[in-house]
Coordinates of C-alpha atoms and ligand atoms in Angstrom, one line a residue:
M1 CA 27.3 27.1 1.8
I2 CA 24.2 25.4 0.4
A3 CA 23.5 22.5 2.8
F4 CA 22.9 19.0 1.6
N5 CA 20.0 18.6 4.0
N6 CA 18.1 20.8 6.5
P7 CA 15.3 19.3 8.6
P8 CA 11.9 20.3 7.2
F9 CA 9.8 23.0 8.9
V10 CA 6.4 23.9 7.5
G11 CA 4.9 26.2 10.1
K12 CA 2.7 24.7 12.8
E13 CA 5.3 22.5 14.4
L14 CA 6.0 24.7 17.5
E15 CA 2.3 25.4 18.0
Y16 CA 1.5 21.7 18.1
I17 CA 4.5 20.9 20.4
K18 CA 3.1 23.5 22.8
E19 CA -0.3 21.9 22.6
A20 CA 1.3 18.6 23.4
V21 CA 3.0 20.1 26.4
D22 CA -0.2 21.9 27.6
S23 CA -2.1 18.7 27.3
G24 CA -0.1 17.4 30.3
K25 CA 0.8 14.1 28.6
L26 CA 4.3 14.0 27.1
C27 CA 4.9 10.3 27.0
G28 CA 4.0 7.9 24.1
D29 CA 0.7 7.2 22.6
G30 CA -0.7 10.7 23.3
M31 CA -3.0 12.8 21.2
F32 CA -0.5 13.6 18.4
T33 CA 0.7 10.0 18.2
K34 CA -2.9 9.0 17.6
K35 CA -3.4 11.7 15.0
C36 CA -0.3 10.6 13.1
S37 CA -1.2 7.0 13.1
A38 CA -4.8 7.7 12.0
W39 CA -3.5 9.9 9.2
M40 CA -1.2 7.2 7.9
R41 CA -3.8 4.4 8.3
E42 CA -6.1 6.4 6.1
R43 CA -3.7 7.8 3.6
F44 CA -1.7 4.6 3.1
D45 CA -4.7 2.3 3.4
I46 CA -3.1 0.0 6.0
A47 CA -4.8 -1.6 9.1
H48 CA -2.1 -1.0 11.7
V49 CA 0.4 1.8 12.2
L50 CA 2.6 2.0 15.4
L51 CA 4.8 5.1 15.7
T52 CA 8.3 4.2 16.9
T53 CA 11.5 6.0 18.1
S54 CA 13.2 5.3 14.7
C55 CA 13.0 3.2 11.6
T56 CA 15.9 1.2 13.0
H57 CA 13.6 0.3 15.9
A58 CA 10.7 -0.4 13.6
L59 CA 13.0 -2.9 11.8
E60 CA 14.0 -4.4 15.1
M61 CA 10.3 -4.9 16.0
A62 CA 9.8 -6.5 12.6
S63 CA 12.7 -8.9 13.2
Y64 CA 11.1 -9.9 16.5
L65 CA 7.7 -10.4 14.9
C66 CA 9.3 -12.6 12.2
D67 CA 10.4 -14.9 15.0
L68 CA 14.0 -15.2 13.9
K69 CA 16.3 -17.6 15.5
P70 CA 20.1 -17.4 15.5
G71 CA 21.5 -18.6 12.2
D72 CA 18.3 -17.8 10.2
E73 CA 19.1 -16.0 7.0
V74 CA 17.6 -12.7 5.7
I75 CA 18.0 -11.7 2.1
M76 CA 18.7 -8.0 1.5
P77 CA 20.7 -5.6 -0.7
S78 CA 24.2 -4.7 0.4
Y79 CA 23.7 -1.1 -0.9
T80 CA 21.7 0.1 2.0
F81 CA 21.9 1.8 5.4
V82 CA 23.4 -0.2 8.3
S83 CA 20.1 -0.5 10.2
T84 CA 18.6 -2.7 7.5
A85 CA 21.1 -5.4 8.4
D86 CA 21.7 -4.5 12.1
A87 CA 18.1 -5.0 13.1
F88 CA 18.4 -8.7 12.1
V89 CA 22.0 -9.2 13.2
L90 CA 20.8 -8.3 16.7
R91 CA 18.6 -11.3 16.6
G92 CA 21.5 -13.5 15.6
A93 CA 20.3 -13.7 12.0
V94 CA 22.7 -13.7 9.0
P95 CA 22.2 -11.0 6.3
V96 CA 22.6 -12.5 2.9
F97 CA 23.4 -9.8 0.5
V98 CA 22.5 -10.0 -3.2
D99 CA 23.4 -7.6 -6.0
I100 CA 21.3 -4.5 -7.0
R101 CA 19.9 -3.4 -10.3
P102 CA 22.0 -0.6 -11.7
D103 CA 18.9 1.3 -13.0
T104 CA 17.1 1.8 -9.6
M105 CA 19.9 0.8 -7.2
N106 CA 17.3 -1.6 -5.6
I107 CA 17.7 -5.3 -4.9
D108 CA 17.7 -7.3 -8.2
E109 CA 14.5 -9.4 -7.8
R110 CA 15.9 -11.9 -10.3
L111 CA 18.8 -12.8 -8.0
I112 CA 16.7 -13.4 -4.8
E113 CA 15.5 -17.0 -5.5
D114 CA 19.0 -18.3 -6.0
A115 CA 20.1 -17.0 -2.6
I116 CA 17.3 -18.9 -0.7
T117 CA 18.4 -21.8 1.5
E118 CA 16.7 -23.9 4.2
K119 CA 17.6 -21.2 6.7
T120 CA 16.1 -18.3 4.8
K121 CA 13.2 -16.7 6.7
A122 CA 12.7 -13.2 5.2
I123 CA 13.4 -10.9 2.3
V124 CA 14.1 -7.2 3.1
P125 CA 13.6 -5.0 0.0
V126 CA 14.8 -1.4 0.4
H127 CA 13.0 1.2 -1.7
Y128 CA 16.0 3.3 -2.5
A129 CA 15.3 7.0 -3.0
G130 CA 11.6 6.3 -2.6
V131 CA 11.5 4.3 -5.9
A132 CA 9.7 1.0 -5.5
C133 CA 11.3 -2.4 -5.8
A134 CA 9.7 -4.9 -8.1
M135 CA 7.2 -5.9 -5.4
D136 CA 5.0 -8.4 -7.4
E137 CA 8.0 -10.5 -8.2
I138 CA 9.3 -10.3 -4.6
M139 CA 6.0 -11.1 -3.1
D140 CA 5.6 -14.1 -5.5
I141 CA 9.0 -15.5 -4.4
A142 CA 8.2 -15.0 -0.8
R143 CA 4.8 -16.8 -1.0
R144 CA 6.3 -19.7 -2.9
H145 CA 9.0 -20.2 -0.3
H146 CA 7.0 -19.2 2.8
L147 CA 9.2 -16.2 3.6
K148 CA 8.3 -13.0 5.4
V149 CA 8.8 -9.7 3.6
V150 CA 9.9 -6.7 5.6
E151 CA 9.9 -3.5 3.5
D152 CA 12.6 -1.0 4.5
A153 CA 10.5 2.0 3.4
A154 CA 12.6 4.5 5.4
Q155 CA 12.9 6.6 2.3
G156 CA 9.6 5.5 0.8
V157 CA 7.0 7.3 2.9
N158 CA 4.2 8.5 0.6
A159 CA 5.6 6.7 -2.5
Y160 CA 3.7 4.0 -4.3
Y161 CA 4.0 0.7 -6.2
K162 CA 1.1 0.2 -8.7
G163 CA -1.0 2.5 -6.5
K164 CA -0.1 0.8 -3.2
A165 CA 1.8 2.7 -0.6
L166 CA 5.3 1.5 0.0
G167 CA 5.5 -0.3 3.3
T168 CA 2.0 -1.7 3.0
I169 CA 2.7 -4.5 0.5
G170 CA 4.8 -6.9 2.5
D171 CA 4.2 -8.4 6.0
F172 CA 5.7 -5.4 7.6
G173 CA 6.8 -1.9 6.5
C174 CA 9.2 0.3 8.3
Y175 CA 9.2 4.1 7.9
S176 CA 11.7 6.7 9.0
F177 CA 10.9 10.2 10.2
H178 CA 14.6 11.1 10.8
E179 CA 15.4 14.8 10.1
T180 CA 16.9 13.7 6.7
K181 CA 13.7 12.1 5.5
N182 CA 10.7 13.7 3.7
Y183 CA 8.5 14.0 6.8
S184 CA 10.3 14.4 10.1
M185 CA 10.1 14.4 13.9
G186 CA 13.8 14.7 14.5
E187 CA 14.2 11.0 15.3
G188 CA 11.3 8.7 14.7
G189 CA 9.7 6.0 12.6
A190 CA 6.8 3.7 12.3
I191 CA 6.0 0.0 11.8
V192 CA 3.0 -0.7 9.6
F193 CA 1.3 -4.0 8.9
P194 CA -2.0 -5.3 7.5
D195 CA -2.4 -8.5 9.6
D196 CA -4.5 -8.2 12.9
A197 CA -2.7 -11.3 14.2
Y198 CA 0.5 -9.3 14.8
L199 CA -1.1 -6.3 16.7
E200 CA -1.1 -7.6 20.2
R201 CA 2.5 -8.9 20.1
A202 CA 3.6 -5.7 18.4
E203 CA 2.0 -3.5 21.1
I204 CA 3.5 -5.6 23.9
L205 CA 6.9 -5.5 22.2
R206 CA 6.8 -1.8 22.0
E207 CA 5.6 -1.3 25.6
K208 CA 8.4 -3.0 27.5
G209 CA 6.8 -6.4 27.3
T210 CA 3.6 -5.3 29.1
N211 CA 0.0 -5.2 28.0
R212 CA -0.2 -1.5 28.8
S213 CA -1.8 -0.6 25.5
K214 CA -4.8 -2.9 26.3
F215 CA -4.9 -1.3 29.8
F216 CA -5.1 2.2 28.3
R217 CA -8.0 1.1 26.1
G218 CA -9.8 -0.1 29.2
Q219 CA -9.8 -3.7 28.0
I220 CA -8.1 -5.0 31.2
D221 CA -8.0 -3.4 34.7
K222 CA -4.3 -3.6 35.4
Y223 CA -1.3 -4.2 33.3
T224 CA 1.6 -6.6 33.8
W225 CA 4.7 -8.1 32.2
V226 CA 3.5 -10.7 29.7
D227 CA 6.4 -11.2 27.2
Y228 CA 9.8 -9.8 26.2
G229 CA 9.9 -6.3 24.9
S230 CA 11.6 -2.9 24.8
S231 CA 10.6 0.8 24.7
Y232 CA 10.0 1.7 21.2
L233 CA 7.4 4.5 21.6
P234 CA 8.3 8.1 20.9
S235 CA 7.3 11.1 23.1
D236 CA 4.1 12.9 22.0
M237 CA 6.2 16.1 21.5
N238 CA 8.0 14.5 18.6
A239 CA 4.7 13.2 17.2
A240 CA 3.4 16.8 17.4
Y241 CA 6.2 17.9 15.1
L242 CA 5.5 15.1 12.7
Y243 CA 1.7 15.8 12.6
A244 CA 2.3 19.4 11.5
E245 CA 4.3 17.9 8.6
L246 CA 1.9 15.2 7.7
E247 CA -0.9 17.8 7.5
Q248 CA 1.2 19.6 4.9
A249 CA 2.3 16.4 3.1
E250 CA 1.0 17.8 -0.3
R251 CA 3.1 21.0 0.1
I252 CA 6.2 19.0 1.0
D253 CA 5.7 16.6 -1.8
E254 CA 5.2 19.3 -4.4
K255 CA 8.2 21.3 -3.3
R256 CA 10.5 18.2 -3.4
H257 CA 9.2 17.2 -6.8
A258 CA 9.8 20.8 -8.1
I259 CA 13.4 20.5 -7.0
Y260 CA 13.7 17.0 -8.5
Q261 CA 12.2 18.2 -11.8
Y262 CA 14.5 21.2 -12.0
Y263 CA 17.6 19.1 -11.5
H264 CA 16.3 16.5 -13.9
E265 CA 15.6 19.0 -16.7
A266 CA 18.7 21.2 -16.2
L267 CA 21.1 18.3 -16.2
R268 CA 19.5 16.3 -19.1
P269 CA 21.9 17.7 -21.7
L270 CA 24.8 16.1 -19.7
A271 CA 23.0 12.8 -19.7
Q272 CA 22.3 13.1 -23.4
E273 CA 26.0 13.5 -24.1
G274 CA 26.8 10.5 -21.9
L275 CA 28.7 12.6 -19.3
I276 CA 26.4 11.6 -16.4
E277 CA 23.5 9.2 -15.7
Q278 CA 20.2 10.3 -14.3
P279 CA 17.9 8.4 -12.0
F280 CA 15.4 6.0 -13.6
V281 CA 11.9 5.5 -12.3
P282 CA 10.0 2.4 -13.6
D283 CA 6.4 2.8 -14.8
Y284 CA 5.1 0.9 -11.8
A285 CA 6.6 3.4 -9.3
K286 CA 5.3 6.7 -8.1
H287 CA 8.3 8.1 -6.2
N288 CA 8.3 10.8 -3.5
A289 CA 11.4 12.8 -4.7
H290 CA 13.2 11.7 -1.6
M291 CA 16.5 12.2 -3.3
Y292 CA 18.2 13.5 -6.4
Y293 CA 21.3 11.7 -7.5
I294 CA 23.5 11.6 -10.6
K295 CA 26.1 9.0 -11.5
L296 CA 29.5 10.0 -12.7
K297 CA 31.9 8.0 -14.8
D298 CA 33.8 6.6 -11.8
L299 CA 35.0 7.2 -8.3
E300 CA 37.7 9.6 -9.4
E301 CA 35.4 11.8 -11.3
R302 CA 32.9 11.8 -8.4
T303 CA 35.6 12.8 -5.9
K304 CA 36.7 15.7 -8.2
L305 CA 33.1 16.9 -8.7
I306 CA 32.3 16.8 -4.9
A307 CA 35.5 18.8 -4.3
Y308 CA 34.6 21.3 -7.1
L309 CA 31.1 21.8 -5.7
K310 CA 32.4 22.3 -2.2
E311 CA 34.7 25.1 -3.5
K312 CA 31.6 26.7 -5.1
G313 CA 29.7 26.5 -1.7
V314 CA 27.6 23.4 -2.5
M315 CA 27.4 20.3 -0.3
A316 CA 27.0 17.3 -2.5
V317 CA 27.6 13.9 -1.0
F318 CA 28.1 10.2 -1.8
H319 CA 26.0 7.5 -0.2
Y320 CA 26.4 4.0 1.2
I321 CA 29.6 2.0 1.5
P322 CA 28.2 -1.4 0.6
L323 CA 27.6 -3.4 3.8
H324 CA 29.3 -6.6 2.7
S325 CA 32.6 -4.8 2.4
A326 CA 32.3 -3.1 5.8
E327 CA 34.0 -4.5 8.9
A328 CA 30.7 -5.7 10.5
G329 CA 29.3 -6.9 7.2
L330 CA 32.3 -9.2 6.7
R331 CA 31.8 -10.5 10.3
F332 CA 28.0 -11.0 10.3
G333 CA 26.9 -11.5 6.7
R334 CA 27.8 -12.9 3.3
F335 CA 27.3 -11.9 -0.3
H336 CA 25.6 -14.4 -2.4
G337 CA 26.5 -14.4 -6.1
E338 CA 28.7 -11.8 -7.8
D339 CA 29.0 -8.2 -6.9
V340 CA 28.6 -6.8 -10.4
Y341 CA 26.9 -3.5 -9.6
T342 CA 26.7 -2.9 -5.9
T343 CA 30.3 -1.6 -5.5
K344 CA 30.7 -0.1 -8.9
E345 CA 27.5 1.8 -8.9
S346 CA 27.8 3.0 -5.3
E347 CA 31.2 4.5 -6.2
R348 CA 29.7 6.6 -9.0
L349 CA 26.6 8.0 -7.2
M350 CA 26.5 11.5 -5.9
R351 CA 23.5 13.2 -4.2
L352 CA 22.5 16.8 -4.6
P353 CA 21.0 19.1 -2.0
M354 CA 17.3 18.3 -1.5
F355 CA 15.1 19.4 1.3
Y356 CA 11.7 21.2 1.7
N357 CA 13.1 24.6 2.7
L358 CA 15.7 24.7 0.0
D359 CA 15.4 27.9 -2.1
M360 CA 14.8 27.3 -5.8
K361 CA 17.5 29.9 -6.6
D362 CA 19.9 27.6 -4.8
V363 CA 18.7 24.7 -6.8
E364 CA 19.4 26.7 -10.0
Y365 CA 22.8 27.5 -8.7
V366 CA 23.7 23.9 -7.9
A367 CA 22.6 22.8 -11.4
D368 CA 24.6 25.7 -13.0
C369 CA 27.8 24.7 -11.1
I370 CA 27.5 21.1 -12.4
L371 CA 27.0 22.3 -15.9
K372 CA 30.0 24.6 -15.6
Y373 CA 32.1 21.8 -14.2
F374 CA 31.5 19.9 -17.5
G375 CA 32.3 23.1 -19.5
K376 CA 28.6 24.0 -20.3
Ligands
LIG1 C1 17.2 6.4 7.2 C2 17.2 5.0 6.9 C3 17.1 4.0 7.9 C4 17.2 4.4 9.4 O1 16.2 5.3 9.8 P1 16.2 5.9 11.3 O2 14.9 6.4 11.5 O3 17.3 6.9 11.4 O4 16.5 4.7 12.2 C5 17.0 2.7 7.6 N1 17.0 2.3 6.3 C6 17.2 3.2 5.3 C7 17.2 2.7 3.9 C8 17.3 4.6 5.6 O5 17.4 5.4 4.6

């Protein structure tokens, strides 16, 4: 069976984990956590990077830092992972879902302004498949209405919008290093932000409401409970795994693009005949080959093709059930405007195997199977 995903492994992970263990410090903010943060600060040109236990937790931190009160509204797409909404629902905020663009599956920036009310506090663009949302337009709306922008860049690590790293454009960016993402530490993430004003609160929030980070830097001589907080910092062993991958970011990026390109070219004849649709990347976006998907005619055809591929030993999978139609989405959120594309496009979308250690022979086989299904 060709898996849909396997966690990336590039080579030095175990060596670095051993180094972390031998250093005698396994908790958060050790040597490898510092190396990962420094790497990202430099590579993504962003002032502050705090490694977290997940992207979900990074989003939770962002929702605290936005100072949301119960009843405040947050605008986001419905076609996204549950955490995008959950992090804000935990604060008592209401996710207001707007429709997506069918070309990129990202929030339709032209529909955001109409969803703004007196209670709106933030916009949460999700860079689906590592393809950037229309950030100039979104930032312009946010500025005019004094809203915060929290980028869910879980899938957008090392992808860019007009040369700027995704996650670094809004007030806060949230990354995921889950095993299904391009760069991994098993479970993990990061919150990134440009504004120094948030640093102290973010550190306190992440360290159980204490000023322990200041203490470790020698800025105070004992640490204490100063505000509310939780424990959002990952163990240095996990950071060691991630650092081995960040060091090899080029290799990972190249391999993923090679897979993406192969699928894209091999399946192009099907798109030319109108049998499938292929992903679209706007000129302003440099994507990171996080995902390769195709869109079929409808739900029925997708179900048939997934079953056919399974029979041929290939795991291809669908993606999100729109949040506004899920049990919790109905309870906690609302959809503003008309669902023209969210449901329809989500039902047609199918993702193909894509991961760093995937054999190119397997990639060829997957593409061949799809061509055969269509009688080519
Ligand atoms: C993976 C993902 C998340 C959650 O990331 P975790 O690190 O697993 O918490 C959130 N949003 C999107 C869009 C994702 O793809």
